[in-house]
Amino acid sequence: MSNFSYQNQTLHAESVAITELVATYDSPLYIYSKAEIETNWYTFNDAFGDHPHLVCFAVKANSNLAVLNVLAKIGSGFDVVSRGELERVLAAGGKADRCVFSGVAKTIDEIERALEVGIRCFNVESSSELDRIEQVASRLNVQAPVSIRVNPDVDAKTHPYISTGLKENKFGVDIDDAVNLYQKANDSEHLNVQGLDCHIGSQITDVSPFLDALDKVLALVSQLQSKGIEIAHLDLGGGIGIKYDDEQTIDIATYVSSVLDKVGDLEIILEPGRAIVGNAGVFVTKVEFLKQNSEHSFAIIDGAMNDLLRPAFYNAYHKVLPVNENTKGIDANWDLVGPICETGDFLAKNRKLSLSEGDFLAFMSAGAYGFTMSSNYNSRPRVAEVMVSNNTHTLVRERETIQDLFNKEYIIND
Ligand code: LLP
């Protein structure tokens, strides 16, 4: 997290003081570091050397146009799961032929649009979806590029809500059923078999489930080859974990080199989201009130679960740093809670901090699944997003206004 550090006892994003950012854009606020996004993408990209590959950023992690634009400019591909994400990528200057389209239930409209703009590949999640893609391609008289997402039945050992590679999960096709589906795709004049896809979960901090899944999909590739079905690329999904605290996680270069040791000449696609943007963003909030009783010390902050859902939803941990390093307030183990009318509205629990009302706090590692999972619950306008590059800062999404909250609503006349 070298792009977020203290300089003269004030937390900075690159070379800009976060105090200056909240003075300019108000609070709460998401702040992204352009340099961190680029560095993280290059860490994946460079690990492949000359081996054919495409690093497709998973747009669901952070779909702000400026973030997508930074990545498009350095040659990133994208993993999209909806028409909305696809249109964002195109609007941000991304190339359709570097996009893979994942997701369990693509609509006819989504398939048509993806074929019209010429996406790189559909990651197909069921037999019915394959039929739907074939029908749309046949009507448009084109060939749809497809991979089948197989479910390798490995335990990613992560939070159950973000584990996707087990038989009990809704994702993908059983590896045993995949051969029939590939046969069907291969026989169709409107489907063009490109690759094989799997994604086993998210925030995975150990490389072994990835390598177990890889062994299983490579066995399937050989089986398909023996039936004359050629697989040109292997898409291994995303899921590489990041450091939220001091946990050990995966070294990307080691992971990629272990993959390359096994895959021969196959082109590799990866779909990292969190590992590219997670540590490239922070969420800054202000302490509104301090409230202590005999049992608990609550700091009520102006950010809430609607702005950063991960703690309430997954009991996720985000490190909290004071924006001014040496402020001296009330020392306690604070629960940092939002103004929303839900007991689950907390952003952190039991944090040893010295706080005063009016202090600013930074929730670290909030660049992935932060803003994208935010909502208007309790009719709270969604917050602004800012991107910093060296010593400059740019508003990359305006704070919503009160009018924005209901400008698409109507009252009935009767
Ligand atoms: N590819 C597919 C097909 C996915 O479903 C996902 C994430 C990714 C790639 C990117 O995974 P990543 O590299 O970011 O781990 N909201 C949760 C995470 C949900 C992940 C869903 N799928 C969180 O805040 O932890």
XYZ file of C-alpha atoms and ligand atoms in Angstrom:
439
model
C 0.000 0.000 0.000
C 2.879 2.319 -0.702
C 0.549 4.683 -2.528
C -1.319 5.453 0.693
C 1.117 6.578 3.359
C 1.710 9.195 6.018
C 3.653 12.271 5.008
C 4.094 14.909 7.715
C 1.703 12.897 9.860
C -1.144 13.210 7.373
C -2.340 10.266 5.337
C -1.751 10.855 1.634
C -3.011 9.236 -1.540
C 0.123 9.341 -3.691
C 1.275 12.955 -3.144
C -2.077 14.450 -2.174
C -3.101 14.916 1.459
C -6.425 13.278 2.208
C -7.294 16.338 4.319
C -7.143 18.364 1.091
C -9.415 15.847 -0.650
C -12.124 15.946 2.014
C -11.867 19.746 2.118
C -12.448 19.795 -1.642
C -14.956 16.981 -2.139
C -16.471 16.517 1.316
C -17.035 13.269 3.175
C -17.673 10.342 2.888
C -15.438 9.797 -0.114
C -13.842 6.994 -2.117
C -10.263 7.782 -3.174
C -8.320 5.750 -5.752
C -4.636 5.743 -6.648
C -3.990 5.540 -10.381
C -0.412 4.357 -9.878
C -1.529 1.503 -7.624
C -4.072 0.278 -10.190
C -1.460 0.304 -12.946
C 1.212 -1.394 -10.842
C -1.157 -4.155 -9.823
C -2.258 -4.829 -13.399
C 1.354 -4.917 -14.615
C 2.225 -7.386 -11.840
C -0.157 -9.860 -13.490
C 0.679 -8.939 -17.043
C 4.451 -9.011 -16.660
C 4.395 -12.351 -14.848
C 3.415 -14.006 -18.139
C 6.434 -12.761 -20.085
C 6.059 -13.943 -23.702
C 3.451 -16.587 -22.962
C 0.153 -15.789 -24.756
C -2.216 -14.313 -22.194
C -4.884 -11.734 -21.476
C -5.454 -10.127 -18.088
C -9.170 -9.287 -17.982
C -10.025 -6.991 -15.083
C -13.264 -8.149 -13.382
C -15.383 -5.020 -13.760
C -17.695 -5.916 -10.873
C -14.905 -5.066 -8.436
C -14.832 -1.425 -9.514
C -16.715 -0.176 -12.549
C -15.940 3.549 -12.376
C -15.221 4.806 -15.904
C -11.943 6.407 -14.860
C -10.715 3.117 -13.380
C -11.703 1.238 -16.543
C -10.088 3.918 -18.688
C -6.769 3.698 -16.812
C -6.779 -0.057 -17.406
C -7.928 0.182 -21.045
C -5.053 2.553 -21.789
C -2.472 0.035 -20.603
C -4.033 -2.747 -22.681
C -6.190 -4.549 -20.148
C -8.954 -6.909 -21.126
C -12.171 -7.006 -19.116
C -14.447 -9.605 -17.573
C -18.037 -8.341 -17.713
C -21.203 -9.892 -16.299
C -23.929 -7.621 -17.659
C -24.751 -5.320 -20.526
C -24.206 -2.422 -18.153
C -20.636 -3.517 -17.481
C -19.990 -4.097 -21.193
C -21.250 -0.603 -22.080
C -19.124 0.902 -19.319
C -16.030 -0.775 -20.746
C -16.800 0.509 -24.248
C -17.561 4.009 -22.940
C -14.217 3.974 -21.105
C -12.286 3.108 -24.263
C -11.962 -0.653 -23.679
C -11.968 -3.036 -26.633
C -14.800 -5.526 -27.110
C -12.436 -8.123 -28.523
C -10.604 -8.087 -25.191
C -13.780 -8.730 -23.182
C -15.001 -12.036 -21.843
C -18.652 -12.205 -20.838
C -19.301 -14.205 -17.655
C -22.446 -14.514 -15.519
C -25.009 -17.232 -14.907
C -27.950 -15.921 -16.957
C -27.172 -13.760 -19.957
C -30.284 -12.218 -21.464
C -31.117 -12.206 -25.174
C -30.440 -8.475 -25.263
C -27.009 -8.984 -23.651
C -26.074 -11.752 -26.072
C -27.155 -9.700 -29.094
C -25.207 -6.674 -27.991
C -22.100 -8.701 -27.163
C -22.205 -10.314 -30.615
C -22.830 -6.981 -32.308
C -19.762 -5.363 -30.719
C -17.648 -8.494 -31.190
C -16.671 -9.722 -27.747
C -13.791 -12.120 -27.324
C -15.763 -14.964 -25.705
C -18.867 -15.941 -23.748
C -18.229 -17.970 -20.618
C -21.256 -20.242 -20.739
C -22.737 -21.509 -17.490
C -25.416 -24.021 -18.519
C -26.832 -26.099 -21.328
C -29.866 -23.785 -21.606
C -27.614 -20.765 -21.865
C -25.619 -22.437 -24.633
C -28.898 -23.018 -26.515
C -29.889 -19.398 -26.080
C -26.553 -18.134 -27.380
C -26.807 -20.479 -30.368
C -30.314 -19.264 -31.179
C -29.311 -15.610 -31.075
C -26.164 -16.263 -33.147
C -28.181 -18.215 -35.681
C -30.754 -15.420 -36.000
C -27.957 -12.884 -36.524
C -26.195 -15.362 -38.805
C -22.888 -15.158 -36.958
C -20.717 -17.542 -34.945
C -20.622 -16.954 -31.200
C -17.253 -17.577 -29.514
C -17.792 -19.765 -26.432
C -16.043 -21.325 -23.468
C -17.846 -23.534 -20.993
C -17.429 -22.591 -17.333
C -16.831 -25.829 -15.514
C -17.216 -26.334 -11.835
C -14.119 -28.249 -10.720
C -15.564 -29.064 -7.272
C -12.635 -27.744 -5.249
C -12.893 -25.980 -1.932
C -11.442 -22.476 -2.191
C -11.477 -22.231 1.636
C -12.838 -18.719 1.606
C -16.007 -17.076 2.943
C -18.994 -19.266 1.895
C -20.688 -16.300 0.171
C -17.710 -15.884 -2.177
C -16.861 -19.533 -2.773
C -18.080 -20.635 -6.190
C -16.264 -23.808 -7.231
C -18.134 -26.408 -5.179
C -20.942 -28.635 -6.447
C -23.298 -26.934 -4.010
C -22.740 -23.575 -5.750
C -24.940 -22.344 -8.599
C -22.014 -21.615 -10.893
C -20.790 -23.449 -13.970
C -21.356 -26.924 -15.355
C -20.290 -30.137 -13.623
C -16.967 -31.143 -15.045
C -18.426 -34.575 -15.886
C -21.228 -33.046 -17.980
C -18.955 -30.634 -19.802
C -17.864 -33.081 -22.515
C -21.407 -33.434 -23.855
C -21.855 -29.700 -23.876
C -18.583 -29.187 -25.736
C -19.644 -31.839 -28.249
C -22.885 -29.958 -28.808
C -21.063 -26.623 -29.189
C -18.512 -28.151 -31.523
C -21.244 -29.592 -33.754
C -23.075 -26.270 -34.081
C -22.387 -24.043 -37.057
C -23.233 -20.986 -34.983
C -20.967 -21.705 -32.016
C -17.214 -21.477 -32.112
C -15.461 -23.298 -29.271
C -12.641 -21.106 -27.987
C -11.705 -22.110 -24.507
C -12.420 -23.589 -21.134
C -13.274 -21.471 -18.115
C -13.387 -21.850 -14.349
C -13.565 -19.526 -11.357
C -13.522 -21.056 -7.894
C -14.089 -18.136 -5.541
C -12.729 -14.881 -4.254
C -10.227 -13.638 -1.641
C -8.312 -16.918 -1.901
C -5.041 -16.686 -0.003
C -3.492 -20.064 -0.795
C -2.409 -21.185 -4.238
C -3.279 -24.869 -3.804
C -7.025 -24.707 -4.667
C -6.106 -22.896 -7.900
C -3.607 -25.599 -8.834
C -6.061 -28.382 -7.919
C -8.660 -26.783 -10.171
C -6.070 -26.380 -12.915
C -5.197 -30.084 -12.816
C -8.866 -30.949 -13.199
C -9.474 -28.613 -16.121
C -6.275 -29.736 -17.869
C -7.494 -33.334 -17.678
C -10.680 -32.152 -19.364
C -8.719 -30.307 -22.064
C -6.906 -33.592 -22.917
C -10.170 -35.483 -22.961
C -11.669 -32.919 -25.345
C -8.598 -32.995 -27.567
C -8.901 -36.758 -27.848
C -12.398 -36.175 -29.253
C -11.066 -33.663 -31.770
C -12.308 -30.596 -29.865
C -9.557 -27.982 -29.774
C -9.276 -25.612 -26.824
C -7.328 -22.431 -27.616
C -7.398 -20.746 -24.234
C -7.845 -21.543 -20.600
C -9.598 -18.910 -18.480
C -8.734 -19.454 -14.826
C -11.013 -16.724 -13.480
C -10.063 -14.352 -10.708
C -10.066 -14.813 -6.955
C -6.546 -13.942 -5.845
C -6.739 -12.562 -2.329
C -5.212 -9.351 -1.025
C -3.857 -8.271 2.333
C -6.599 -6.593 4.327
C -4.585 -6.942 7.504
C -1.342 -8.810 7.973
C -2.472 -12.108 6.454
C -0.249 -14.109 4.114
C -1.473 -14.111 0.576
C -0.512 -15.355 -2.865
C 2.557 -14.093 -4.675
C 1.248 -13.387 -8.158
C 4.483 -14.127 -10.019
C 4.752 -17.496 -8.256
C 1.114 -18.316 -8.999
C 1.496 -17.452 -12.683
C 4.735 -19.395 -13.031
C 3.152 -22.476 -11.391
C 0.326 -22.191 -13.925
C 2.695 -21.783 -16.870
C 4.637 -24.876 -15.748
C 1.542 -26.958 -16.391
C -0.238 -25.515 -19.419
C 2.078 -25.964 -22.389
C 1.219 -23.499 -25.172
C -2.356 -22.813 -24.109
C -3.206 -19.125 -23.955
C -4.140 -18.121 -20.400
C -6.849 -15.641 -19.459
C -7.157 -14.402 -15.876
C -10.013 -12.340 -14.434
C -8.605 -10.616 -11.350
C -10.726 -7.896 -9.782
C -9.838 -7.407 -6.122
C -6.102 -7.958 -6.633
C -5.981 -5.029 -9.076
C -8.140 -2.436 -7.321
C -8.622 -3.596 -3.707
C -5.576 -1.914 -2.274
C -5.820 0.958 -4.744
C -8.745 2.542 -2.914
C -9.722 3.874 0.489
C -13.041 4.995 1.904
C -12.827 8.116 4.047
C -15.422 9.067 6.651
C -15.793 11.644 9.390
C -16.472 10.941 13.056
C -19.790 12.630 13.791
C -20.391 11.687 17.407
C -18.708 9.704 20.140
C -21.059 7.781 22.401
C -19.860 5.655 25.294
C -21.774 3.528 27.770
C -20.591 1.101 30.430
C -20.111 -1.678 27.860
C -19.285 -0.054 24.570
C -17.592 2.857 22.894
C -19.341 3.834 19.673
C -17.954 6.246 17.142
C -20.786 7.217 14.845
C -19.335 8.040 11.461
C -20.881 9.623 8.387
C -20.175 6.525 6.234
C -22.471 3.533 6.545
C -23.258 0.027 5.342
C -24.896 1.442 2.232
C -21.534 3.001 1.276
C -19.252 0.086 2.229
C -21.273 -3.087 2.651
C -18.500 -5.648 3.115
C -18.256 -5.528 6.950
C -22.034 -5.889 7.420
C -22.439 -8.501 4.679
C -19.384 -10.723 5.131
C -18.121 -9.575 8.505
C -15.163 -8.370 6.443
C -12.214 -6.619 8.034
C -10.879 -3.293 6.768
C -7.937 -1.680 8.485
C -8.816 1.794 9.829
C -6.256 4.590 9.899
C -6.702 8.114 11.242
C -6.154 10.670 8.482
C -4.166 12.771 10.959
C -1.681 10.377 12.477
C -1.073 12.097 15.769
C -4.500 13.281 16.826
C -5.066 12.897 20.530
C -8.648 12.234 21.540
C -10.394 9.658 23.679
C -8.509 6.358 23.785
C -10.810 3.352 23.624
C -11.661 0.243 21.658
C -14.213 1.776 19.341
C -17.021 0.254 17.308
C -17.246 2.352 14.156
C -20.916 2.474 13.227
C -22.945 4.313 10.615
C -26.147 6.366 10.932
C -28.391 3.676 9.373
C -31.239 2.165 11.342
C -29.838 -1.381 11.467
C -27.797 -3.065 14.165
C -25.723 -4.559 11.344
C -24.655 -1.092 10.275
C -21.054 -1.264 11.387
C -17.864 -0.729 9.426
C -15.446 -1.968 12.060
C -15.561 -3.308 15.597
C -13.339 -3.013 18.616
C -10.612 -0.816 17.118
C -8.061 0.752 19.397
C -8.042 4.391 18.328
C -7.752 7.813 19.865
C -10.776 9.716 18.564
C -12.414 13.114 18.686
C -15.585 14.256 16.971
C -14.705 15.733 13.579
C -11.746 13.388 12.957
C -11.420 11.752 9.563
C -10.798 8.014 9.290
C -9.665 6.010 6.282
C -10.999 2.490 5.713
C -8.162 0.874 3.814
C -8.339 -1.702 0.987
C -11.764 -0.436 -0.074
C -11.113 -0.134 -3.813
C -12.755 -3.473 -4.655
C -16.446 -4.191 -4.024
C -16.725 -0.885 -2.190
C -18.499 1.643 -4.347
C -19.877 -1.047 -6.691
C -21.834 -2.641 -3.845
C -23.097 0.646 -2.462
C -26.783 1.530 -2.457
C -29.222 4.273 -1.551
C -30.578 2.503 1.532
C -32.099 4.962 4.004
C -32.269 7.364 1.024
C -28.634 8.245 1.341
C -27.099 9.685 -1.848
C -24.164 7.619 -3.077
C -20.820 9.231 -2.295
C -18.280 10.865 -4.608
C -15.238 9.076 -6.055
C -11.896 10.766 -6.680
C -8.792 9.554 -8.483
C -5.345 10.738 -7.541
C -2.351 10.649 -9.837
C 0.904 11.999 -8.374
C -0.023 15.419 -7.040
C -3.261 15.875 -8.975
C -6.776 14.807 -8.111
C -9.874 14.462 -10.254
C -13.503 13.962 -9.337
C -14.403 10.771 -11.216
C -17.974 10.473 -9.934
C -20.024 13.272 -8.494
C -21.728 12.838 -5.170
C -25.407 12.121 -5.820
C -27.837 14.894 -4.983
C -31.090 14.591 -3.072
C -32.931 15.129 -6.368
C -31.057 12.148 -7.871
C -32.688 9.961 -5.243
C -36.177 10.256 -6.680
C -35.907 11.747 -10.133
C -37.054 8.496 -11.736
C -40.064 8.064 -9.460
C -43.679 9.071 -10.064
C -46.752 9.489 -7.957
C -50.058 8.140 -9.234
C -52.965 10.345 -10.216
C -56.301 8.927 -9.147
N -14.552 -13.865 -12.453
C -15.755 -14.284 -12.022
C -16.525 -15.192 -12.870
C -16.251 -13.852 -10.776
O -17.435 -14.282 -10.350
C -15.464 -12.976 -9.982
C -15.949 -12.511 -8.686
C -14.220 -12.559 -10.474
C -13.785 -13.022 -11.711
C -13.307 -11.628 -9.727
O -12.919 -12.161 -8.507
P -11.782 -11.412 -7.630
O -10.493 -11.469 -8.411
O -12.224 -10.001 -7.435
O -11.764 -12.168 -6.376
N -18.378 -8.962 -3.158
C -17.403 -9.913 -2.668
C -16.650 -10.593 -3.790
C -17.557 -11.282 -4.791
C -16.794 -11.878 -5.934
C -17.716 -12.335 -6.999
N -17.081 -12.841 -8.167
C -16.483 -9.203 -1.683
O -16.678 -8.025 -1.418
O -15.599 -9.828 -1.102
